[in-house]
Amino acid sequence: MSAFRSLAPSNQQAESSSSSSAKVINDSSTGGATPATSGGTSGAAGGGGGGSGSGGDVPQRKRRTAGSVSTMACTPCRTARQKCDGTRPNVCGRCAARKLRCVYEPHTKTHKDDLIKEIENLRQNNANLQDHNREIRDDVHTLDADNRNLREEGAWQKTILETIGSNGHDREIISKLRRGDSHQSIAEWLHRENPDFAHGLEAPTTHRRLIDVVKLYEAQCQQDDGLSRQSSSPSAAEIPWTKVTISHKLIGHLFDLYFTWVHPVHMLFSEIDFKHDFRENMHTNCSASLVNAICAMGCNLLESEDVGDRRNRIDAATLRNGFMDEARATLDPSSYSYMTSVQTLAIMFLVELSSGKARKAIGYLRSAVDNLKTSNGPQLSEEAHEITVWGLHTLNTACASITYQKLYAPPRPREAIFRHVNMDRDHALWRFYRHPGDERELPTRPSCAIVAACYQAGLFRIIDESLNLYCGARGNISAEKFLEVYRRYMDWKTDLPSVIANVDVADQPLPHILYLHVQYHTALVQHVSPLLHCGLFSPDDHAELVRIVVFHARSSVELLAHARRLYSARFSMPLLTFCLVHVCDGLVRFSPQEPPASDTVAFCLEVLQQTSAGFALCGPLQSLFCQTAEECDVQLSDEMRAIMGSFDHYVMDDILDTCTRLSYTQPLDQILPRIDPEIAKDWPGEWQRQVVAAFAQGRRGSSSSGRYMQIGSLLND
């Protein structure tokens, strides 16, 4: 029992012990106890008396209390189940007294929470450091690019200065400088005029920059592209489709961008046949020039984490120019009339138009149309040939709709559309592809691209008739001719199949389907708008025409807003930017209150700014649209100007390289004289006969009274 510590007695035990001691003392004094009892009791009493010292009461022992006790005990104290004062980082008191190694092991639950907090803090700090490092790298790349640009600019300036006073081009050089031509364009002109003299034309950094940019994008494309080529026989050598890069992964990335965003809107060849020949090293549906042109167009859609990053735009432009140079170099004159060359020229039109070089681009498009008439070379399948023919007709008509020039020999405008195309074979899939890796991670949907291309060709055949009505040689624009085209627009919309007719944003319609409906509404705005300026209609008729224009302009803006929310305006095609400015122009002019004109202007500028990351033509369009806003007394707020930046640096050549004219608006001075003076007189009867009666018979089964009460039904059908 000596190993256990004695405890102090309770109060009841102390009182019992005290009573027993008193009784023993009394008995001893009277001599009533036996010797044995007396001795035993004396021993007990003596033991008790010796413990008490005085008074005969047994004292209560008190437990020693530890001074400071910590909830986080060290390991030795915890093992011995002793209190610990938790002194840190020094040794606790108990371990110091016993000369033990004082070690603290944190509590599991508390330590886990602390570790989680610490990990989150470290992650946040790491993310901040990565952002900071990325900003530093971007700044370094931007400074390097600026330095290279300055060296190139210096080389061009040196060429110009050395030329002045040496070979008789002084006046031309001064005239170009006053006109605002860039030093590069002047130096290139001097090189063409006198190649032997202009030694400093090409800065030595240009080729090296292209190599660096190719390496950069090759490093970013580290996935299997599904386009690895194979030879038809073991001894056959692989065809080098491009000299810009040997990376199938980079080419695959550019292909995916093109076939996701460009091909469904501008279907100029058969995707299935092209990819087959690319893999099999065959030249029937594929060529080096076509591959380079596709890659060049794909470069316009390249983006970094920040699509507004200036360095990214410079690098993408450098890569695009490299592919375009290779496409030109591989276009042999003996193969100009090949169908692959026709397709290449059409895509080169899109590339140059996107770069803000419309005047140069139109040359490619007209060459494509000319060569299509005398096409020869490897024969395409009937389906592939028909896709190219109608794709080129659609592109040619779209170009005419923005330049307002007489159509240049459109191919096959009267034949049946896609007569040899198997619409049931349209099993292509679409995914929201933007970056390498998206092809493995993102879900797919049926693209319906063939069906959309078929009805797009039908729509642009009607647009072709509308353009010929205004700009062709069909005589004056009478009510009969005008409403005949208008009725065809209505019929086109009614005949759409359900797979492309539904544009409910809740169902997330595909971008090319949204853009098809945007083109439809824009075409009607352009078809009806000239009548609002002729001054021949009564106030009631004029008000109803305004209602038609405003309805279709609003519908187009709503669809563009849906496309922006679902897919971003970054991937909108260049020709659709003209649709944007036309419908926004119509709303600002004819419906300045609903929606407010300032909101319409802000929306247009924001979309153009987002699209400008890949398409240079958006800058001059912003400048022109701001002029329209000021003409309509819409004041540009500081926020609007901040959205688009400065647009004062766009000169006349920039505008001509975007629109081929000094305005994007319709040439009313040429259109209005062609309107029949009797159009307002004949309008009510022709409207009733061609529109209301056809609408009632074909869609309602009965006619309605009133001349314009059916317009609401027509617009909302």
XYZ file of C-alpha atoms in Angstrom:
717
model
C 0.000 0.000 0.000
C 3.000 2.296 0.316
C 2.968 2.740 -3.404
C -0.348 4.590 -3.273
C -0.787 8.128 -2.113
C -2.929 8.554 1.049
C -5.958 10.731 0.743
C -7.282 13.196 3.274
C -10.274 11.827 5.320
C -13.738 13.123 4.821
C -15.474 15.273 7.461
C -17.573 12.327 8.681
C -14.478 10.179 9.136
C -12.713 12.968 11.047
C -15.632 13.386 13.464
C -15.780 9.590 14.135
C -12.057 9.447 14.784
C -12.245 12.395 17.198
C -15.043 10.746 19.238
C -13.165 7.457 19.534
C -10.037 9.221 20.782
C -11.950 11.084 23.469
C -13.551 7.851 24.701
C -10.250 6.056 24.982
C -8.745 8.879 27.038
C -11.624 8.866 29.494
C -11.511 5.093 29.933
C -7.783 5.182 30.607
C -8.121 7.711 33.375
C -10.640 5.564 35.255
C -8.619 2.326 34.923
C -11.537 0.383 33.485
C -9.630 -1.104 30.510
C -7.806 -4.438 30.360
C -4.101 -4.331 29.763
C -4.469 -5.709 26.248
C -7.209 -3.318 25.359
C -5.504 -0.488 27.010
C -2.257 -1.160 25.277
C -3.901 -1.500 21.897
C -5.908 1.582 22.392
C -2.985 3.534 23.739
C -1.011 2.613 20.691
C -3.805 3.810 18.487
C -4.317 6.875 20.539
C -0.660 7.550 20.711
C -0.499 7.217 16.976
C -3.420 9.562 16.723
C -1.994 11.941 19.323
C 1.332 12.007 17.629
C -0.423 12.862 14.339
C -2.462 15.668 15.871
C 0.173 17.308 17.887
C -2.467 19.039 20.024
C -6.182 19.120 20.569
C -6.680 15.449 19.561
C -8.230 16.273 16.068
C -6.938 14.446 12.924
C -5.788 17.139 10.303
C -7.168 17.136 6.664
C -4.421 16.721 4.015
C -4.622 19.043 0.947
C -3.710 18.089 -2.658
C -1.004 20.210 -4.254
C -2.362 22.306 -7.169
C -0.334 22.742 -10.368
C 0.496 26.329 -11.222
C -0.191 26.733 -14.975
C -1.876 24.007 -16.971
C -1.907 23.990 -20.813
C -4.418 22.238 -23.053
C -1.533 21.302 -25.349
C 0.634 18.977 -23.219
C 4.014 17.712 -24.286
C 4.520 14.065 -25.132
C 6.288 13.016 -21.846
C 3.599 14.666 -19.669
C 0.844 13.154 -21.784
C 2.403 9.695 -21.482
C 2.689 10.032 -17.679
C -0.821 11.522 -17.494
C 0.585 14.546 -15.674
C -0.299 18.199 -15.935
C 1.897 20.242 -18.256
C 2.400 23.999 -18.281
C 2.908 23.908 -22.056
C 5.935 26.184 -22.090
C 7.125 26.647 -25.684
C 9.534 26.831 -27.361
C 11.431 26.126 -24.110
C 11.102 22.983 -21.979
C 8.021 22.661 -19.791
C 8.471 22.767 -16.012
C 7.978 19.043 -15.372
C 10.409 17.966 -18.101
C 12.918 20.545 -16.924
C 12.724 19.190 -13.351
C 13.204 15.608 -14.566
C 15.645 16.477 -17.341
C 13.391 14.911 -19.979
C 13.362 15.667 -23.717
C 10.318 17.894 -24.095
C 8.541 17.244 -27.411
C 5.191 18.582 -28.534
C 3.030 16.560 -30.905
C -0.008 18.549 -32.085
C -3.519 17.251 -31.576
C -4.751 15.484 -34.684
C -8.031 17.373 -35.197
C -6.622 20.781 -34.345
C -3.550 20.170 -36.454
C -5.667 19.124 -39.451
C -7.618 22.381 -39.367
C -4.398 24.352 -39.051
C -2.871 22.490 -41.989
C -5.928 23.137 -44.152
C -5.769 26.846 -43.415
C -2.065 26.907 -44.082
C -2.488 25.034 -47.367
C -5.196 27.459 -48.514
C -2.968 30.401 -47.634
C -0.077 28.848 -49.536
C -2.289 28.178 -52.551
C -3.511 31.749 -52.571
C 0.028 33.052 -52.246
C 1.124 30.747 -55.054
C -1.709 31.927 -57.304
C -0.814 35.543 -56.605
C 2.821 34.851 -57.418
C 1.855 33.068 -60.643
C -0.321 35.996 -61.681
C 2.508 38.350 -60.903
C 4.988 36.220 -62.840
C 2.589 36.008 -65.768
C 2.242 39.773 -65.809
C 6.006 40.104 -65.745
C 6.396 37.622 -68.610
C 3.729 39.411 -70.604
C 5.447 42.714 -70.000
C 8.777 41.220 -71.068
C 7.252 39.752 -74.257
C 5.496 43.039 -74.968
C 8.730 44.954 -74.509
C 10.551 42.483 -76.750
C 7.854 42.845 -79.397
C 7.959 46.628 -79.102
C 11.718 46.521 -79.391
C 11.524 44.394 -82.517
C 8.875 46.673 -83.958
C 11.020 49.703 -83.262
C 13.997 48.080 -84.966
C 11.869 47.217 -87.970
C 10.383 50.709 -87.980
C 13.906 52.094 -87.865
C 14.910 49.915 -90.817
C 11.920 51.139 -92.835
C 12.622 54.762 -91.938
C 16.261 54.317 -92.912
C 15.159 52.959 -96.280
C 12.887 55.960 -96.824
C 15.525 58.490 -95.758
C 18.187 56.911 -97.944
C 15.805 56.923 -100.884
C 14.812 60.600 -100.591
C 16.957 62.632 -102.902
C 18.495 59.603 -104.564
C 16.131 58.130 -107.161
C 13.430 60.675 -107.932
C 10.688 59.386 -105.608
C 10.764 62.405 -103.285
C 7.327 63.771 -104.144
C 5.661 60.384 -104.035
C 7.206 59.619 -100.629
C 6.178 62.968 -99.166
C 2.683 62.567 -100.575
C 2.338 59.119 -99.009
C 3.625 60.380 -95.659
C 1.131 63.242 -95.633
C -1.628 60.840 -96.567
C -0.859 58.763 -93.491
C 0.644 55.674 -95.155
C 2.697 53.523 -92.819
C 6.465 53.422 -93.105
C 6.258 49.721 -93.884
C 3.927 50.229 -96.856
C 6.135 53.011 -98.216
C 9.280 50.887 -97.810
C 7.602 47.952 -99.568
C 6.541 50.250 -102.390
C 10.125 51.497 -102.741
C 11.337 47.915 -102.809
C 8.988 47.127 -105.686
C 10.043 50.274 -107.537
C 13.783 49.726 -107.063
C 14.684 46.387 -105.422
C 18.447 46.918 -105.770
C 18.380 50.152 -103.818
C 16.035 49.263 -100.950
C 18.465 47.009 -99.118
C 17.016 47.690 -95.664
C 13.444 46.842 -96.504
C 13.066 43.631 -94.521
C 14.244 43.827 -90.964
C 16.315 40.804 -89.875
C 13.943 40.148 -86.985
C 10.939 39.237 -89.151
C 11.951 35.672 -89.994
C 13.255 35.007 -86.498
C 9.994 36.232 -84.998
C 8.026 33.795 -87.158
C 10.225 30.929 -85.966
C 9.771 31.981 -82.330
C 6.007 32.269 -82.733
C 5.757 28.830 -84.336
C 7.721 27.319 -81.451
C 5.479 29.097 -78.961
C 2.259 27.721 -80.429
C 3.762 24.297 -81.006
C 4.582 24.129 -77.309
C 1.007 25.048 -76.420
C -0.491 22.316 -78.614
C 0.357 19.070 -76.856
C -2.521 16.790 -77.741
C -3.370 14.150 -80.291
C -5.057 15.966 -83.146
C -6.631 12.967 -84.860
C -5.174 14.144 -88.169
C -1.955 12.126 -88.221
C -1.363 11.296 -91.838
C -0.570 7.920 -93.257
C 0.794 6.965 -96.633
C -1.156 4.746 -98.972
C 1.834 2.391 -99.203
C 4.793 1.701 -96.920
C 7.199 3.195 -99.431
C 5.211 6.356 -100.058
C 6.669 9.509 -98.558
C 4.575 11.867 -96.465
C 3.630 15.066 -98.281
C 4.819 18.245 -96.511
C 1.637 20.316 -96.711
C 3.302 23.393 -95.175
C 6.789 24.667 -94.452
C 5.695 26.936 -91.638
C 5.567 24.102 -89.094
C 6.086 20.352 -88.960
C 3.844 19.974 -85.905
C 0.698 17.996 -86.644
C -0.571 19.148 -83.268
C -0.387 22.842 -84.140
C -2.008 22.188 -87.518
C -4.664 20.087 -85.791
C -5.418 22.924 -83.362
C -5.828 25.418 -86.215
C -7.987 22.919 -88.121
C -10.250 22.440 -85.100
C -10.677 26.203 -84.748
C -11.509 26.524 -88.438
C -13.996 23.632 -88.575
C -15.687 24.784 -85.355
C -16.224 28.466 -86.148
C -15.558 29.183 -89.856
C -16.623 26.121 -91.817
C -20.258 25.951 -90.569
C -20.739 29.615 -91.548
C -18.749 29.574 -94.813
C -18.888 26.006 -96.140
C -16.535 26.144 -99.134
C -15.569 22.474 -99.414
C -16.439 19.033 -98.115
C -14.908 18.574 -94.668
C -15.070 14.774 -94.850
C -13.327 14.576 -98.244
C -10.696 17.146 -97.275
C -9.699 15.372 -94.048
C -9.592 12.018 -95.824
C -7.207 13.301 -98.500
C -5.109 15.125 -95.904
C -4.555 11.889 -93.981
C -4.005 9.802 -97.098
C -1.641 12.308 -98.787
C -3.972 12.716 -101.773
C -4.453 15.848 -103.902
C -8.044 15.534 -105.103
C -9.657 17.417 -102.208
C -6.524 18.730 -100.500
C -3.529 20.843 -101.487
C -0.666 22.651 -99.792
C -2.160 26.047 -100.575
C -5.545 25.025 -99.129
C -3.946 23.692 -95.917
C -1.995 26.925 -95.431
C -5.050 29.086 -96.106
C -7.107 27.138 -93.551
C -4.321 27.498 -90.981
C -4.048 31.228 -91.712
C -7.774 31.690 -91.052
C -7.473 29.605 -87.895
C -4.758 31.970 -86.641
C -7.365 34.742 -86.430
C -9.134 32.673 -83.764
C -6.091 31.957 -81.615
C -6.394 33.346 -78.142
C -4.433 33.384 -74.897
C -5.877 33.456 -71.397
C -6.442 37.167 -71.961
C -7.834 37.641 -75.466
C -7.043 41.325 -75.271
C -3.368 40.668 -74.734
C -1.410 42.733 -77.226
C 1.448 40.252 -77.484
C -0.979 37.477 -78.406
C -2.413 39.564 -81.240
C 1.076 40.289 -82.579
C 2.127 36.648 -82.415
C -1.093 35.398 -84.035
C -0.722 37.957 -86.830
C 2.871 36.875 -87.413
C 1.857 33.234 -87.637
C -1.067 34.096 -89.922
C 1.182 36.049 -92.269
C 3.578 33.114 -92.415
C 0.820 30.735 -93.501
C -0.527 33.283 -96.013
C 2.910 33.719 -97.582
C 3.172 29.949 -97.882
C -0.323 29.721 -99.420
C 0.624 32.267 -102.080
C 3.921 30.534 -102.768
C 2.253 27.142 -103.288
C -0.428 28.466 -105.666
C 1.023 27.532 -109.023
C -0.385 29.322 -112.113
C -0.903 25.975 -113.827
C -3.288 24.935 -111.041
C -5.298 28.158 -110.673
C -8.399 26.506 -112.125
C -8.216 23.481 -109.812
C -11.114 23.295 -107.385
C -8.682 23.245 -104.467
C -7.207 26.519 -105.758
C -10.695 28.020 -106.034
C -11.348 27.014 -102.424
C -7.973 28.443 -101.372
C -8.675 31.815 -102.994
C -12.079 32.003 -101.294
C -10.524 31.364 -97.878
C -7.752 33.875 -98.607
C -10.531 36.414 -99.197
C -11.790 35.760 -95.652
C -8.267 36.044 -94.209
C -7.520 39.350 -95.880
C -10.966 40.764 -95.095
C -10.451 39.818 -91.437
C -7.117 41.653 -91.510
C -8.764 44.854 -92.713
C -7.638 44.511 -96.344
C -10.957 44.325 -98.172
C -9.699 45.813 -101.432
C -7.021 43.142 -101.680
C -9.436 40.467 -100.483
C -11.964 41.167 -103.239
C -9.289 40.382 -105.800
C -8.973 36.878 -104.361
C -12.738 36.393 -104.392
C -13.143 37.496 -107.984
C -10.277 35.248 -109.020
C -12.039 32.349 -107.325
C -15.276 33.099 -109.223
C -13.416 33.428 -112.538
C -11.489 30.197 -112.077
C -14.651 28.338 -111.083
C -16.104 28.939 -114.554
C -13.174 27.124 -116.184
C -12.375 24.678 -113.411
C -10.414 21.578 -114.331
C -7.878 19.313 -112.691
C -8.777 16.456 -110.338
C -12.507 15.868 -110.409
C -14.363 16.197 -107.140
C -17.426 14.162 -106.318
C -20.738 15.729 -107.313
C -21.487 16.409 -103.671
C -18.137 18.093 -102.952
C -18.341 20.122 -106.168
C -21.845 21.351 -105.376
C -20.838 22.365 -101.832
C -18.028 24.493 -103.263
C -20.198 26.072 -105.955
C -22.957 27.150 -103.587
C -20.513 28.105 -100.846
C -18.724 30.435 -103.255
C -22.023 31.874 -104.500
C -23.071 32.586 -100.921
C -19.729 34.219 -100.104
C -19.812 36.285 -103.271
C -23.333 37.520 -102.517
C -22.383 38.307 -98.913
C -19.482 40.409 -100.180
C -21.794 42.290 -102.534
C -24.202 42.953 -99.662
C -21.517 44.897 -97.759
C -19.895 46.656 -100.716
C -23.164 47.369 -102.632
C -21.455 46.612 -105.911
C -23.069 44.817 -108.795
C -22.619 41.072 -108.444
C -19.719 39.650 -110.360
C -21.026 36.642 -112.308
C -22.616 34.605 -109.480
C -22.462 30.887 -110.290
C -25.640 28.842 -110.728
C -28.192 31.181 -109.134
C -31.189 29.368 -110.658
C -30.388 25.698 -110.155
C -31.685 23.545 -107.340
C -29.608 23.892 -104.184
C -27.636 20.867 -102.974
C -29.279 18.614 -105.504
C -26.497 16.009 -105.191
C -25.758 16.495 -101.494
C -26.952 13.706 -99.224
C -28.603 15.637 -96.403
C -29.111 12.432 -94.401
C -25.334 11.966 -94.238
C -24.954 15.038 -92.069
C -23.570 13.232 -89.023
C -20.951 15.860 -88.180
C -20.642 16.810 -84.537
C -19.981 20.215 -83.014
C -18.300 21.132 -79.740
C -17.414 24.444 -78.119
C -13.752 24.194 -79.116
C -11.304 26.971 -78.204
C -8.154 25.477 -76.688
C -6.102 22.280 -77.135
C -7.709 19.579 -75.018
C -11.277 20.746 -75.535
C -11.808 17.940 -78.042
C -11.414 15.409 -75.209
C -13.209 17.205 -72.394
C -16.218 18.971 -73.920
C -19.449 17.244 -75.033
C -20.546 17.103 -78.662
C -23.824 17.890 -80.402
C -25.105 17.288 -83.938
C -23.899 20.270 -85.946
C -26.635 20.280 -88.657
C -24.031 22.162 -90.698
C -25.058 20.694 -94.076
C -28.731 21.579 -93.513
C -27.797 25.087 -92.371
C -25.537 25.558 -95.417
C -28.341 24.463 -97.742
C -30.832 26.973 -96.357
C -28.136 29.638 -96.148
C -27.587 29.213 -99.890
C -31.339 29.639 -100.401
C -31.368 32.791 -98.282
C -28.492 34.345 -100.189
C -30.153 33.533 -103.488
C -32.998 35.806 -102.303
C -30.450 38.411 -101.152
C -28.955 38.157 -104.636
C -32.330 39.112 -106.120
C -32.707 41.991 -103.671
C -29.269 43.344 -104.588
C -30.004 43.046 -108.283
C -33.260 44.904 -107.665
C -31.389 47.840 -106.122
C -28.039 47.683 -107.915
C -28.712 45.645 -111.050
C -30.392 46.344 -114.359
C -33.976 45.275 -113.639
C -35.480 48.714 -114.198
C -37.271 50.816 -111.622
C -38.154 49.374 -108.224
C -41.915 48.938 -108.342
C -44.196 47.780 -105.559
C -44.733 44.506 -107.407
C -41.012 43.713 -107.746
C -40.223 44.804 -104.203
C -42.991 42.777 -102.551
C -42.214 39.740 -104.672
C -38.758 39.581 -103.071
C -40.215 40.408 -99.640
C -42.668 37.515 -99.917
C -39.825 35.138 -100.784
C -38.095 36.128 -97.547
C -41.266 35.264 -95.629
C -41.574 31.918 -97.404
C -37.940 31.073 -96.656
C -38.484 31.616 -92.945
C -41.680 29.531 -92.947
C -40.044 26.597 -94.748
C -37.154 26.184 -92.282
C -36.948 22.671 -90.772
C -37.265 22.429 -87.028
C -33.590 21.529 -86.488
C -32.516 25.015 -87.565
C -35.746 26.973 -87.017
C -35.499 26.879 -83.210
C -33.408 29.740 -81.815
C -34.789 29.664 -78.279
C -31.825 30.570 -76.070
C -32.972 28.028 -73.464
C -32.154 25.271 -75.977
C -28.682 26.731 -76.633
C -28.825 26.923 -80.443
C -25.498 26.498 -82.208
C -23.663 29.658 -83.280
C -23.945 29.091 -87.023
C -27.711 28.594 -86.671
C -28.004 31.837 -84.698
C -25.939 33.609 -87.342
C -28.179 32.236 -90.103
C -31.181 33.933 -88.476
C -29.127 37.101 -87.942
C -28.410 37.185 -91.672
C -32.115 36.737 -92.427
C -33.226 39.652 -90.233
C -30.361 41.848 -91.465
C -31.298 41.132 -95.083
C -34.863 42.304 -94.443
C -33.596 45.465 -92.728
C -31.470 46.230 -95.781
C -34.293 45.342 -98.163
C -36.907 47.643 -96.564
C -34.759 50.535 -95.280
C -34.347 52.409 -98.606
C -38.125 52.896 -98.834
C -38.017 54.920 -95.596
C -35.850 57.557 -97.279
C -37.724 58.003 -100.560
C -40.418 60.327 -99.148
C -43.166 58.845 -101.321
C -45.275 56.977 -98.758
C -48.145 58.288 -96.649
C -47.562 58.707 -92.894
C -49.453 55.483 -92.134
C -47.570 53.464 -94.719
C -44.272 54.964 -93.608
C -45.009 54.100 -89.963
C -45.741 50.476 -90.870
C -42.501 50.225 -92.866
C -40.626 51.615 -89.854
C -42.273 48.960 -87.732
C -41.012 46.207 -90.048
C -37.438 47.538 -90.009
C -37.387 47.982 -86.228
C -38.826 44.501 -85.622
C -36.155 42.758 -87.685
C -33.371 44.970 -86.318
C -34.385 44.179 -82.735
C -34.657 40.482 -83.533
C -31.166 40.483 -85.009
C -29.687 42.325 -82.014
C -31.354 39.868 -79.619
C -29.865 36.921 -81.502
C -26.425 38.534 -81.487
C -26.760 39.098 -77.739
C -27.703 35.415 -77.277
C -24.675 34.325 -79.321
C -22.454 36.576 -77.260
C -23.723 35.164 -73.968
C -23.504 31.546 -75.124
C -20.300 31.546 -77.174
C -18.592 34.978 -76.922
C -18.333 37.479 -79.764
C -14.639 36.631 -80.036
C -15.393 33.932 -82.618
C -17.887 35.867 -84.734
C -17.059 35.877 -88.434
C -15.966 39.136 -90.145
C -19.003 39.421 -92.438
C -21.291 39.221 -89.401
C -19.736 42.386 -87.991
C -21.354 44.208 -90.912
C -24.701 42.680 -89.934
C -24.136 44.049 -86.443
C -23.495 47.636 -87.516
C -26.368 47.611 -90.030
C -29.046 46.488 -87.568
C -27.717 48.732 -84.789
C -27.708 51.608 -87.274
C -31.372 50.886 -88.024
C -32.310 50.938 -84.339
C -30.425 54.163 -83.655
C -32.090 55.914 -86.607
C -35.651 54.575 -86.421
C -36.117 53.498 -82.792
C -33.975 55.762 -80.607
C -36.241 55.371 -77.574
C -36.865 51.622 -77.363
C -34.271 50.397 -76.742
C -32.446 53.618 -75.800
C -30.042 54.618 -78.537
C -27.202 54.865 -76.039
C -27.695 51.205 -75.077
C -27.670 50.164 -78.730
C -24.467 52.098 -79.371
C -22.802 50.645 -76.271
C -23.764 47.089 -77.278
C -22.421 47.532 -80.805
C -19.110 48.978 -79.604
C -18.663 46.262 -76.970
C -19.222 43.445 -79.465
C -16.904 45.046 -82.011
C -14.254 45.495 -79.346
C -14.452 41.845 -78.323
C -14.337 40.667 -81.939
C -11.398 42.963 -82.757
C -9.042 40.650 -80.826
C -8.829 38.549 -83.997
C -10.304 40.735 -86.747
C -8.661 44.071 -87.508
C -11.583 45.355 -89.589
C -13.582 45.989 -86.391
C -11.574 49.103 -85.518
C -12.579 51.145 -88.586
C -16.172 49.906 -88.207
C -16.173 51.251 -84.664
C -15.011 54.613 -85.972
C -17.729 54.725 -88.639
C -20.470 53.674 -86.229
C -19.437 56.371 -83.753
C -19.856 58.910 -86.533
C -23.375 57.571 -87.116
C -24.133 57.883 -83.388
C -22.984 61.490 -83.363
C -25.070 62.240 -86.471
C -28.111 60.903 -84.589
C -27.285 63.076 -81.537
C -26.235 60.135 -79.389
C -23.548 61.403 -77.060
C -20.734 58.974 -76.427
C -20.139 58.585 -72.716
C -16.703 58.182 -71.193
C -17.470 54.488 -70.718
C -18.228 54.089 -74.437
C -15.012 55.812 -75.431
C -13.116 53.671 -72.954
C -14.651 50.550 -74.505
C -13.350 51.276 -77.977
C -10.339 53.456 -77.221
C -9.230 56.115 -79.633
C -10.525 55.850 -83.194
C -9.077 59.059 -84.562
C -6.067 57.300 -86.076
C -8.110 55.568 -88.790
C -7.526 57.330 -92.085
C -9.281 57.085 -95.421
C -7.279 54.070 -96.589
C -8.238 52.158 -93.436
C -11.929 52.787 -94.155
C -11.530 51.756 -97.805
C -9.692 48.605 -96.753
C -12.664 47.709 -94.558
C -15.705 48.645 -96.668
C -14.183 49.373 -100.124
C -16.199 52.600 -99.728
C -16.027 55.487 -97.278
C -19.158 54.285 -95.485
C -20.841 51.031 -94.482
C -24.324 52.451 -95.127
C -26.381 51.814 -98.248
C -25.599 54.138 -101.190
C -28.970 55.925 -101.104
C -27.858 58.438 -103.731
C -27.717 55.538 -106.208
C -30.744 53.599 -104.930
C -33.391 56.295 -104.473
C -33.467 57.394 -108.160
C -34.322 53.807 -109.072
C -37.513 53.722 -106.973
C -40.655 53.965 -109.085
C -42.532 57.227 -108.352
C -45.785 55.208 -108.442
C -44.662 52.754 -105.770
C -46.764 54.364 -103.008
C -49.866 54.354 -105.207
C -49.525 50.667 -106.105
C -48.391 49.628 -102.640
C -51.768 48.847 -100.925
C -53.028 46.595 -103.696
C -49.751 44.717 -104.129
C -49.365 44.266 -100.359
C -52.855 42.781 -100.157
C -52.306 40.528 -103.156
C -48.762 39.254 -102.573
C -48.340 39.320 -98.812
C -51.633 39.321 -96.933
C -53.498 36.981 -99.286
C -50.584 34.545 -99.543
C -50.132 34.609 -95.787
C -53.820 33.987 -95.141
C -54.123 31.224 -97.716
C -50.918 29.370 -96.909
C -50.764 29.746 -93.130
C -54.219 30.656 -91.830
C -56.612 29.213 -94.345
C -58.682 32.417 -94.467
C -58.171 36.039 -95.380
C -58.423 38.936 -92.956
C -59.759 42.392 -93.464
C -57.657 45.487 -93.051
C -54.525 46.399 -94.877
C -51.988 46.370 -92.059
C -53.661 44.465 -89.263
C -51.878 41.340 -90.512
C -48.397 42.838 -90.179
C -48.195 41.873 -86.532
C -49.009 38.277 -87.417
C -46.500 38.305 -90.252
C -43.737 39.597 -88.010
C -44.465 37.280 -85.125
C -45.201 34.115 -87.092
